[in-house]
């Protein structure tokens, strides 16, 4: 019988404490010998033989025999202590996963109270806690506990391993959201816990469902050096994760799991793991988690006991920062990994679509609002509410927890999240509206000559309060009166916008047939009435109008709406049809021609006139909505999309409700509605002048009956493509990524595209994240009625908007610009006639050199006069960048995400600043202007 067989026999037949202790030491000694060319096998063999003899002689393994055996084994104690286990305690606290917010609060405060109590009884015990959100809970609900926590932090026993507000999803959050997690968390915890923000250097993400490719760049720009995770990758355990820019993180991928207990078997893993990675210390993460709890008294007693064992690794209490610091001191070279670390739980890109739509809307509205408020602050003395913006972002960041935004929570999870989003959007809207009012009060409109009906006879002022906010627009209540109406149209993006912009005229007393639009130079501007007559709305009436606008980047243009002089006596003639309508289903402008099948409304042709090619493979039924039944045998339907068992194209029961197919119009559209299974759908497909994007505005009243572990249905839109595509491009946080064809959903922040040498085809969305690029086709998942843990996530009205675009330019900047403009629409508001110091057409900021994307325009957290601009390089090449402003800069400098100065030179010349940006990198600039 070998010593291993004897060891196993004794393990199975021993229940004494001392016996189990020496057997644990023997097991560790075997692993130690194994990595040392069996150097200690003879010693181990003699010890196990001795124990077997004692066992058979005494009928059990006595304490005396175990102690003698340990003494015999102690000859290798010195070698045993060359390895170390650093035991790092934490409490994995899921934010509102399977419970409501009151339970999250109780979990947090009760866990912390237990930890503080254990610290009194175990003087060497150290504890690490992630997520700024849990400290906010303590501040709000148990503030007296903060003093105890601060004392433990100061003593080095409590580690705030929180560089993000929550352990957030890294695929569905925008790059700017990820930057705000770092910015706000470091600032908040630095003040709350009296620690240096620079000391927070670990991003602890044990349970996050995948990690986008630019995480190393974003975190490095925030002063984060280390990353801990479990999911999304199954390669190295310790490696340097490198971004395209060259920025990197030292990463530890948990080899066991993060909700672990302390037991002696943990030592068996140490020698081989350490030797494989060229280190001498294993990180042992322990603590009851998910529902909080943290380390137990049993865990701490076992650690304290094992510290005395002579033939065992050195056992120490530690923190994540201590472990990563030790890694870097022990070994400088680790394997390099590049790219994204995906995929796991691909259903989480689509589950609970309302949360996802609200998240994207909140992110977009906050970024728009910050840009508008910055425009109003520079030179206009409007106070910028940094603290309140933080409060709104805090609610959005909380909802980006990896069980909330991915849609893997219960009904209470979703309901609390939707309340948070409503608050954030309301704040963003209010700030944006106030900033716009500040600007419009000083825009010179004195070039407009008052005319027409007595203004006292109109009742338009104040009309339209709250109008169209259900489509997440910024409030635009009517301020105009009489025949003269002024529209200021704001552009919250870096791109010049030449496009039809929808606005509303309230209680206009004129003749709609004589309505005209002019710009500030008196030029007649094309327009299109979307309504034939006024529509009633809360004791007022309105008409919608498209204006063929031209708006500068981060700027605005001013338009005058009035009534032209009567040119003749109108004659009323009967409007009988004299020719038969040919039932054409074609939308066409100067760029593309789109044809729909007259029977099932499938998109059967998309011809790019500029490229001269057909993009749709009509032999595969064309672009259609599909009802899909998934295989549910894998379970966990919120997390996992099952195999497609049945795909049913929705191509019957459609009724065309409205058409405007005038190719000379600013906007053409076809509206239709229909039913399928237990649901109904309404669709308006439109094409604007000068646009290469077909827009689908859709409302689905979804009542498909999912059954747990039996069936899950989904609605998608699939576009079969002409041509061959070997890769597909998607936008990710702060960039894009090309992926091979994959027969499962993958994440995209705003678009998926198929690209080849002839050009690109895109599906762009303002509220969805799950796409498939596979088999020469593109698809977007629109609704999934997963059944657990939320049994009814989608029932009722679902509204979503997506577009299909053709582009000859397949560069990432072009595709990002199309997605950006689709998600950030121009904002039209009313104005009055008055003199002012601001020109009627203006740009605050323009990129005049360089192919870069702006992520944020805001004012500094600590200096309301300093403009912050964050941008990233998407093209994969080093570039010179020039930013030109309306105001003259007097100082400009590089900053990090935390808005702290960085090395480097930003040049100022006239109204411009210029600098270099490395390929794939993020740059943050701080700029001060002349008063």
PDB file of N, CA, C and O in Angstrom, residues 452-507:
ATOM      1  N   UNK A 452     -48.042  90.614 -37.787  1.00  0.00           N
ATOM      2  CA  UNK A 452     -49.195  89.735 -37.706  1.00  0.00           C
ATOM      3  C   UNK A 452     -50.135  90.044 -36.563  1.00  0.00           C
ATOM      4  O   UNK A 452     -50.197  91.154 -36.031  1.00  0.00           O
ATOM      5  N   UNK A 453     -50.870  89.025 -36.160  1.00  0.00           N
ATOM      6  CA  UNK A 453     -51.950  89.142 -35.200  1.00  0.00           C
ATOM      7  C   UNK A 453     -51.478  89.701 -33.868  1.00  0.00           C
ATOM      8  O   UNK A 453     -50.370  89.466 -33.430  1.00  0.00           O
ATOM      9  N   UNK A 454     -52.356  90.408 -33.202  1.00  0.00           N
ATOM     10  CA  UNK A 454     -52.088  90.942 -31.871  1.00  0.00           C
ATOM     11  C   UNK A 454     -51.753  89.777 -30.939  1.00  0.00           C
ATOM     12  O   UNK A 454     -52.516  88.834 -30.778  1.00  0.00           O
ATOM     13  N   UNK A 455     -50.549  89.875 -30.315  1.00  0.00           N
ATOM     14  CA  UNK A 455     -50.101  88.783 -29.463  1.00  0.00           C
ATOM     15  C   UNK A 455     -51.017  88.580 -28.261  1.00  0.00           C
ATOM     16  O   UNK A 455     -51.081  87.486 -27.699  1.00  0.00           O
ATOM     17  N   UNK A 456     -51.725  89.615 -27.872  1.00  0.00           N
ATOM     18  CA  UNK A 456     -52.609  89.479 -26.716  1.00  0.00           C
ATOM     19  C   UNK A 456     -53.766  88.530 -26.999  1.00  0.00           C
ATOM     20  O   UNK A 456     -54.419  88.048 -26.076  1.00  0.00           O
ATOM     21  N   UNK A 457     -54.022  88.258 -28.260  1.00  0.00           N
ATOM     22  CA  UNK A 457     -55.144  87.403 -28.629  1.00  0.00           C
ATOM     23  C   UNK A 457     -54.772  85.925 -28.706  1.00  0.00           C
ATOM     24  O   UNK A 457     -55.601  85.103 -29.062  1.00  0.00           O
ATOM     25  N   UNK A 458     -53.499  85.585 -28.399  1.00  0.00           N
ATOM     26  CA  UNK A 458     -53.089  84.179 -28.460  1.00  0.00           C
ATOM     27  C   UNK A 458     -52.888  83.621 -27.050  1.00  0.00           C
ATOM     28  O   UNK A 458     -52.648  84.373 -26.097  1.00  0.00           O
ATOM     29  N   UNK A 459     -52.991  82.322 -26.924  1.00  0.00           N
ATOM     30  CA  UNK A 459     -52.847  81.694 -25.615  1.00  0.00           C
ATOM     31  C   UNK A 459     -51.786  80.594 -25.616  1.00  0.00           C
ATOM     32  O   UNK A 459     -51.916  79.580 -24.951  1.00  0.00           O
ATOM     33  N   UNK A 460     -50.733  80.815 -26.388  1.00  0.00           N
ATOM     34  CA  UNK A 460     -49.735  79.761 -26.585  1.00  0.00           C
ATOM     35  C   UNK A 460     -48.736  79.643 -25.442  1.00  0.00           C
ATOM     36  O   UNK A 460     -48.184  78.556 -25.212  1.00  0.00           O
ATOM     37  N   UNK A 461     -48.452  80.741 -24.736  1.00  0.00           N
ATOM     38  CA  UNK A 461     -47.420  80.683 -23.693  1.00  0.00           C
ATOM     39  C   UNK A 461     -47.776  79.643 -22.633  1.00  0.00           C
ATOM     40  O   UNK A 461     -48.879  79.627 -22.106  1.00  0.00           O
ATOM     41  N   UNK A 462     -46.804  78.772 -22.355  1.00  0.00           N
ATOM     42  CA  UNK A 462     -47.023  77.731 -21.355  1.00  0.00           C
ATOM     43  C   UNK A 462     -47.660  76.476 -21.900  1.00  0.00           C
ATOM     44  O   UNK A 462     -47.849  75.508 -21.161  1.00  0.00           O
ATOM     45  N   UNK A 463     -47.984  76.481 -23.188  1.00  0.00           N
ATOM     46  CA  UNK A 463     -48.574  75.279 -23.777  1.00  0.00           C
ATOM     47  C   UNK A 463     -47.503  74.191 -23.913  1.00  0.00           C
ATOM     48  O   UNK A 463     -46.321  74.467 -24.061  1.00  0.00           O
ATOM     49  N   UNK A 464     -47.952  72.944 -23.867  1.00  0.00           N
ATOM     50  CA  UNK A 464     -47.048  71.823 -24.102  1.00  0.00           C
ATOM     51  C   UNK A 464     -46.230  71.398 -22.905  1.00  0.00           C
ATOM     52  O   UNK A 464     -45.224  70.699 -23.061  1.00  0.00           O
ATOM     53  N   UNK A 465     -46.638  71.807 -21.693  1.00  0.00           N
ATOM     54  CA  UNK A 465     -45.874  71.383 -20.519  1.00  0.00           C
ATOM     55  C   UNK A 465     -45.867  69.850 -20.435  1.00  0.00           C
ATOM     56  O   UNK A 465     -46.904  69.209 -20.538  1.00  0.00           O
ATOM     57  N   UNK A 466     -44.685  69.291 -20.297  1.00  0.00           N
ATOM     58  CA  UNK A 466     -44.550  67.845 -20.185  1.00  0.00           C
ATOM     59  C   UNK A 466     -44.736  67.086 -21.474  1.00  0.00           C
ATOM     60  O   UNK A 466     -44.676  65.845 -21.480  1.00  0.00           O
ATOM     61  N   UNK A 467     -44.923  67.769 -22.583  1.00  0.00           N
ATOM     62  CA  UNK A 467     -45.211  67.105 -23.854  1.00  0.00           C
ATOM     63  C   UNK A 467     -44.014  66.292 -24.344  1.00  0.00           C
ATOM     64  O   UNK A 467     -42.882  66.757 -24.324  1.00  0.00           O
ATOM     65  N   UNK A 468     -44.293  65.084 -24.781  1.00  0.00           N
ATOM     66  CA  UNK A 468     -43.322  64.201 -25.438  1.00  0.00           C
ATOM     67  C   UNK A 468     -42.211  63.704 -24.521  1.00  0.00           C
ATOM     68  O   UNK A 468     -41.240  63.124 -24.995  1.00  0.00           O
ATOM     69  N   UNK A 469     -42.350  63.917 -23.218  1.00  0.00           N
ATOM     70  CA  UNK A 469     -41.319  63.402 -22.323  1.00  0.00           C
ATOM     71  C   UNK A 469     -41.357  61.875 -22.241  1.00  0.00           C
ATOM     72  O   UNK A 469     -40.383  61.255 -21.827  1.00  0.00           O
ATOM     73  N   UNK A 470     -42.465  61.292 -22.647  1.00  0.00           N
ATOM     74  CA  UNK A 470     -42.526  59.830 -22.683  1.00  0.00           C
ATOM     75  C   UNK A 470     -41.549  59.275 -23.707  1.00  0.00           C
ATOM     76  O   UNK A 470     -41.159  58.108 -23.644  1.00  0.00           O
ATOM     77  N   UNK A 471     -41.132  60.092 -24.670  1.00  0.00           N
ATOM     78  CA  UNK A 471     -40.106  59.694 -25.627  1.00  0.00           C
ATOM     79  C   UNK A 471     -38.725  60.175 -25.177  1.00  0.00           C
ATOM     80  O   UNK A 471     -37.781  60.212 -25.950  1.00  0.00           O
ATOM     81  N   UNK A 472     -38.654  60.570 -23.897  1.00  0.00           N
ATOM     82  CA  UNK A 472     -37.389  60.969 -23.268  1.00  0.00           C
ATOM     83  C   UNK A 472     -36.762  62.186 -23.947  1.00  0.00           C
ATOM     84  O   UNK A 472     -35.553  62.279 -24.118  1.00  0.00           O
ATOM     85  N   UNK A 473     -37.626  63.133 -24.327  1.00  0.00           N
ATOM     86  CA  UNK A 473     -37.144  64.407 -24.837  1.00  0.00           C
ATOM     87  C   UNK A 473     -36.945  65.373 -23.672  1.00  0.00           C
ATOM     88  O   UNK A 473     -37.484  65.183 -22.574  1.00  0.00           O
ATOM     89  N   UNK A 474     -36.203  66.434 -23.902  1.00  0.00           N
ATOM     90  CA  UNK A 474     -36.020  67.478 -22.900  1.00  0.00           C
ATOM     91  C   UNK A 474     -37.213  68.433 -22.972  1.00  0.00           C
ATOM     92  O   UNK A 474     -37.700  68.742 -24.069  1.00  0.00           O
ATOM     93  N   UNK A 475     -37.744  68.890 -21.842  1.00  0.00           N
ATOM     94  CA  UNK A 475     -38.927  69.763 -21.859  1.00  0.00           C
ATOM     95  C   UNK A 475     -38.740  70.974 -22.765  1.00  0.00           C
ATOM     96  O   UNK A 475     -37.679  71.615 -22.760  1.00  0.00           O
ATOM     97  N   UNK A 476     -39.759  71.255 -23.548  1.00  0.00           N
ATOM     98  CA  UNK A 476     -39.691  72.379 -24.493  1.00  0.00           C
ATOM     99  C   UNK A 476     -41.038  73.099 -24.521  1.00  0.00           C
ATOM    100  O   UNK A 476     -41.703  73.171 -25.549  1.00  0.00           O
ATOM    101  N   UNK A 477     -41.428  73.648 -23.385  1.00  0.00           N
ATOM    102  CA  UNK A 477     -42.698  74.358 -23.287  1.00  0.00           C
ATOM    103  C   UNK A 477     -42.671  75.603 -24.165  1.00  0.00           C
ATOM    104  O   UNK A 477     -41.652  76.291 -24.270  1.00  0.00           O
ATOM    105  N   UNK A 478     -43.800  75.900 -24.775  1.00  0.00           N
ATOM    106  CA  UNK A 478     -43.896  77.059 -25.668  1.00  0.00           C
ATOM    107  C   UNK A 478     -43.764  78.363 -24.885  1.00  0.00           C
ATOM    108  O   UNK A 478     -44.403  78.564 -23.849  1.00  0.00           O
ATOM    109  N   UNK A 479     -42.903  79.250 -25.380  1.00  0.00           N
ATOM    110  CA  UNK A 479     -42.793  80.603 -24.822  1.00  0.00           C
ATOM    111  C   UNK A 479     -43.243  81.653 -25.833  1.00  0.00           C
ATOM    112  O   UNK A 479     -43.455  82.808 -25.465  1.00  0.00           O
ATOM    113  N   UNK A 480     -43.366  81.248 -27.095  1.00  0.00           N
ATOM    114  CA  UNK A 480     -43.714  82.209 -28.133  1.00  0.00           C
ATOM    115  C   UNK A 480     -45.196  82.540 -28.155  1.00  0.00           C
ATOM    116  O   UNK A 480     -46.024  81.891 -27.519  1.00  0.00           O
ATOM    117  N   UNK A 481     -45.521  83.570 -28.917  1.00  0.00           N
ATOM    118  CA  UNK A 481     -46.910  83.984 -29.054  1.00  0.00           C
ATOM    119  C   UNK A 481     -47.086  84.683 -30.400  1.00  0.00           C
ATOM    120  O   UNK A 481     -46.125  85.127 -31.014  1.00  0.00           O
ATOM    121  N   UNK A 482     -48.323  84.731 -30.854  1.00  0.00           N
ATOM    122  CA  UNK A 482     -48.609  85.376 -32.122  1.00  0.00           C
ATOM    123  C   UNK A 482     -48.117  84.563 -33.299  1.00  0.00           C
ATOM    124  O   UNK A 482     -47.853  83.372 -33.220  1.00  0.00           O
ATOM    125  N   UNK A 483     -47.980  85.249 -34.452  1.00  0.00           N
ATOM    126  CA  UNK A 483     -47.558  84.589 -35.684  1.00  0.00           C
ATOM    127  C   UNK A 483     -46.064  84.319 -35.728  1.00  0.00           C
ATOM    128  O   UNK A 483     -45.615  83.421 -36.434  1.00  0.00           O
ATOM    129  N   UNK A 484     -45.278  85.112 -35.002  1.00  0.00           N
ATOM    130  CA  UNK A 484     -43.829  84.948 -35.013  1.00  0.00           C
ATOM    131  C   UNK A 484     -43.399  83.942 -33.956  1.00  0.00           C
ATOM    132  O   UNK A 484     -43.614  84.160 -32.763  1.00  0.00           O
ATOM    133  N   UNK A 485     -42.794  82.853 -34.406  1.00  0.00           N
ATOM    134  CA  UNK A 485     -42.270  81.863 -33.471  1.00  0.00           C
ATOM    135  C   UNK A 485     -40.787  81.666 -33.752  1.00  0.00           C
ATOM    136  O   UNK A 485     -40.354  81.589 -34.912  1.00  0.00           O
ATOM    137  N   UNK A 486     -40.044  81.549 -32.692  1.00  0.00           N
ATOM    138  CA  UNK A 486     -38.592  81.359 -32.793  1.00  0.00           C
ATOM    139  C   UNK A 486     -38.260  79.974 -32.269  1.00  0.00           C
ATOM    140  O   UNK A 486     -38.739  79.571 -31.208  1.00  0.00           O
ATOM    141  N   UNK A 487     -37.436  79.278 -33.031  1.00  0.00           N
ATOM    142  CA  UNK A 487     -36.961  77.968 -32.595  1.00  0.00           C
ATOM    143  C   UNK A 487     -35.432  77.974 -32.534  1.00  0.00           C
ATOM    144  O   UNK A 487     -34.757  78.213 -33.535  1.00  0.00           O
ATOM    145  N   UNK A 488     -34.919  77.732 -31.319  1.00  0.00           N
ATOM    146  CA  UNK A 488     -33.492  77.520 -31.132  1.00  0.00           C
ATOM    147  C   UNK A 488     -33.271  76.018 -31.090  1.00  0.00           C
ATOM    148  O   UNK A 488     -33.864  75.311 -30.258  1.00  0.00           O
ATOM    149  N   UNK A 489     -32.421  75.507 -31.960  1.00  0.00           N
ATOM    150  CA  UNK A 489     -32.171  74.069 -32.022  1.00  0.00           C
ATOM    151  C   UNK A 489     -30.739  73.808 -31.570  1.00  0.00           C
ATOM    152  O   UNK A 489     -29.783  74.301 -32.167  1.00  0.00           O
ATOM    153  N   UNK A 490     -30.611  73.037 -30.495  1.00  0.00           N
ATOM    154  CA  UNK A 490     -29.321  72.771 -29.873  1.00  0.00           C
ATOM    155  C   UNK A 490     -28.795  71.399 -30.294  1.00  0.00           C
ATOM    156  O   UNK A 490     -29.553  70.433 -30.429  1.00  0.00           O
ATOM    157  N   UNK A 491     -27.499  71.334 -30.452  1.00  0.00           N
ATOM    158  CA  UNK A 491     -26.812  70.115 -30.850  1.00  0.00           C
ATOM    159  C   UNK A 491     -25.862  69.694 -29.726  1.00  0.00           C
ATOM    160  O   UNK A 491     -24.824  70.326 -29.515  1.00  0.00           O
ATOM    161  N   UNK A 492     -26.173  68.627 -28.981  1.00  0.00           N
ATOM    162  CA  UNK A 492     -25.324  68.223 -27.860  1.00  0.00           C
ATOM    163  C   UNK A 492     -24.212  67.248 -28.242  1.00  0.00           C
ATOM    164  O   UNK A 492     -23.701  66.521 -27.392  1.00  0.00           O
ATOM    165  N   UNK A 493     -23.830  67.222 -29.525  1.00  0.00           N
ATOM    166  CA  UNK A 493     -22.792  66.296 -29.984  1.00  0.00           C
ATOM    167  C   UNK A 493     -21.648  67.049 -30.639  1.00  0.00           C
ATOM    168  O   UNK A 493     -21.745  68.242 -30.939  1.00  0.00           O
ATOM    169  N   UNK A 494     -20.564  66.329 -30.919  1.00  0.00           N
ATOM    170  CA  UNK A 494     -19.377  66.910 -31.538  1.00  0.00           C
ATOM    171  C   UNK A 494     -19.497  67.030 -33.045  1.00  0.00           C
ATOM    172  O   UNK A 494     -18.615  67.592 -33.705  1.00  0.00           O
ATOM    173  N   UNK A 495     -20.582  66.524 -33.618  1.00  0.00           N
ATOM    174  CA  UNK A 495     -20.720  66.445 -35.070  1.00  0.00           C
ATOM    175  C   UNK A 495     -21.670  67.526 -35.582  1.00  0.00           C
ATOM    176  O   UNK A 495     -22.720  67.771 -34.987  1.00  0.00           O
ATOM    177  N   UNK A 496     -21.315  68.137 -36.682  1.00  0.00           N
ATOM    178  CA  UNK A 496     -22.235  69.078 -37.314  1.00  0.00           C
ATOM    179  C   UNK A 496     -23.458  68.316 -37.804  1.00  0.00           C
ATOM    180  O   UNK A 496     -23.351  67.238 -38.390  1.00  0.00           O
ATOM    181  N   UNK A 497     -24.625  68.847 -37.547  1.00  0.00           N
ATOM    182  CA  UNK A 497     -25.874  68.166 -37.890  1.00  0.00           C
ATOM    183  C   UNK A 497     -26.574  68.936 -39.014  1.00  0.00           C
ATOM    184  O   UNK A 497     -27.040  70.058 -38.813  1.00  0.00           O
ATOM    185  N   UNK A 498     -26.666  68.319 -40.179  1.00  0.00           N
ATOM    186  CA  UNK A 498     -27.481  68.843 -41.270  1.00  0.00           C
ATOM    187  C   UNK A 498     -28.573  67.821 -41.515  1.00  0.00           C
ATOM    188  O   UNK A 498     -28.376  66.839 -42.232  1.00  0.00           O
ATOM    189  N   UNK A 499     -29.725  68.052 -40.919  1.00  0.00           N
ATOM    190  CA  UNK A 499     -30.766  67.038 -40.937  1.00  0.00           C
ATOM    191  C   UNK A 499     -32.110  67.652 -40.565  1.00  0.00           C
ATOM    192  O   UNK A 499     -32.168  68.692 -39.905  1.00  0.00           O
ATOM    193  N   UNK A 500     -33.198  67.008 -40.951  1.00  0.00           N
ATOM    194  CA  UNK A 500     -34.515  67.463 -40.508  1.00  0.00           C
ATOM    195  C   UNK A 500     -34.671  67.258 -39.001  1.00  0.00           C
ATOM    196  O   UNK A 500     -34.374  66.186 -38.480  1.00  0.00           O
ATOM    197  N   UNK A 501     -35.121  68.299 -38.331  1.00  0.00           N
ATOM    198  CA  UNK A 501     -35.308  68.256 -36.881  1.00  0.00           C
ATOM    199  C   UNK A 501     -36.777  68.505 -36.581  1.00  0.00           C
ATOM    200  O   UNK A 501     -37.363  69.481 -37.060  1.00  0.00           O
ATOM    201  N   UNK A 502     -37.340  67.637 -35.769  1.00  0.00           N
ATOM    202  CA  UNK A 502     -38.755  67.764 -35.432  1.00  0.00           C
ATOM    203  C   UNK A 502     -38.946  68.741 -34.279  1.00  0.00           C
ATOM    204  O   UNK A 502     -38.240  68.680 -33.275  1.00  0.00           O
ATOM    205  N   UNK A 503     -39.894  69.627 -34.419  1.00  0.00           N
ATOM    206  CA  UNK A 503     -40.279  70.531 -33.342  1.00  0.00           C
ATOM    207  C   UNK A 503     -41.791  70.714 -33.380  1.00  0.00           C
ATOM    208  O   UNK A 503     -42.471  70.198 -34.276  1.00  0.00           O
ATOM    209  N   UNK A 504     -42.311  71.442 -32.405  1.00  0.00           N
ATOM    210  CA  UNK A 504     -43.761  71.581 -32.251  1.00  0.00           C
ATOM    211  C   UNK A 504     -44.129  73.048 -32.130  1.00  0.00           C
ATOM    212  O   UNK A 504     -43.450  73.809 -31.429  1.00  0.00           O
ATOM    213  N   UNK A 505     -45.178  73.439 -32.813  1.00  0.00           N
ATOM    214  CA  UNK A 505     -45.708  74.798 -32.709  1.00  0.00           C
ATOM    215  C   UNK A 505     -47.058  74.715 -32.002  1.00  0.00           C
ATOM    216  O   UNK A 505     -47.948  73.961 -32.417  1.00  0.00           O
ATOM    217  N   UNK A 506     -47.206  75.517 -30.949  1.00  0.00           N
ATOM    218  CA  UNK A 506     -48.413  75.459 -30.125  1.00  0.00           C
ATOM    219  C   UNK A 506     -49.320  76.655 -30.388  1.00  0.00           C
ATOM    220  O   UNK A 506     -48.870  77.799 -30.425  1.00  0.00           O
ATOM    221  N   UNK A 507     -50.602  76.349 -30.566  1.00  0.00           N
ATOM    222  CA  UNK A 507     -51.635  77.392 -30.659  1.00  0.00           C
ATOM    223  C   UNK A 507     -51.248  78.478 -31.649  1.00  0.00           C
ATOM    224  O   UNK A 507     -51.364  79.674 -31.371  1.00  0.00           O
TER     225      UNK A 507
END
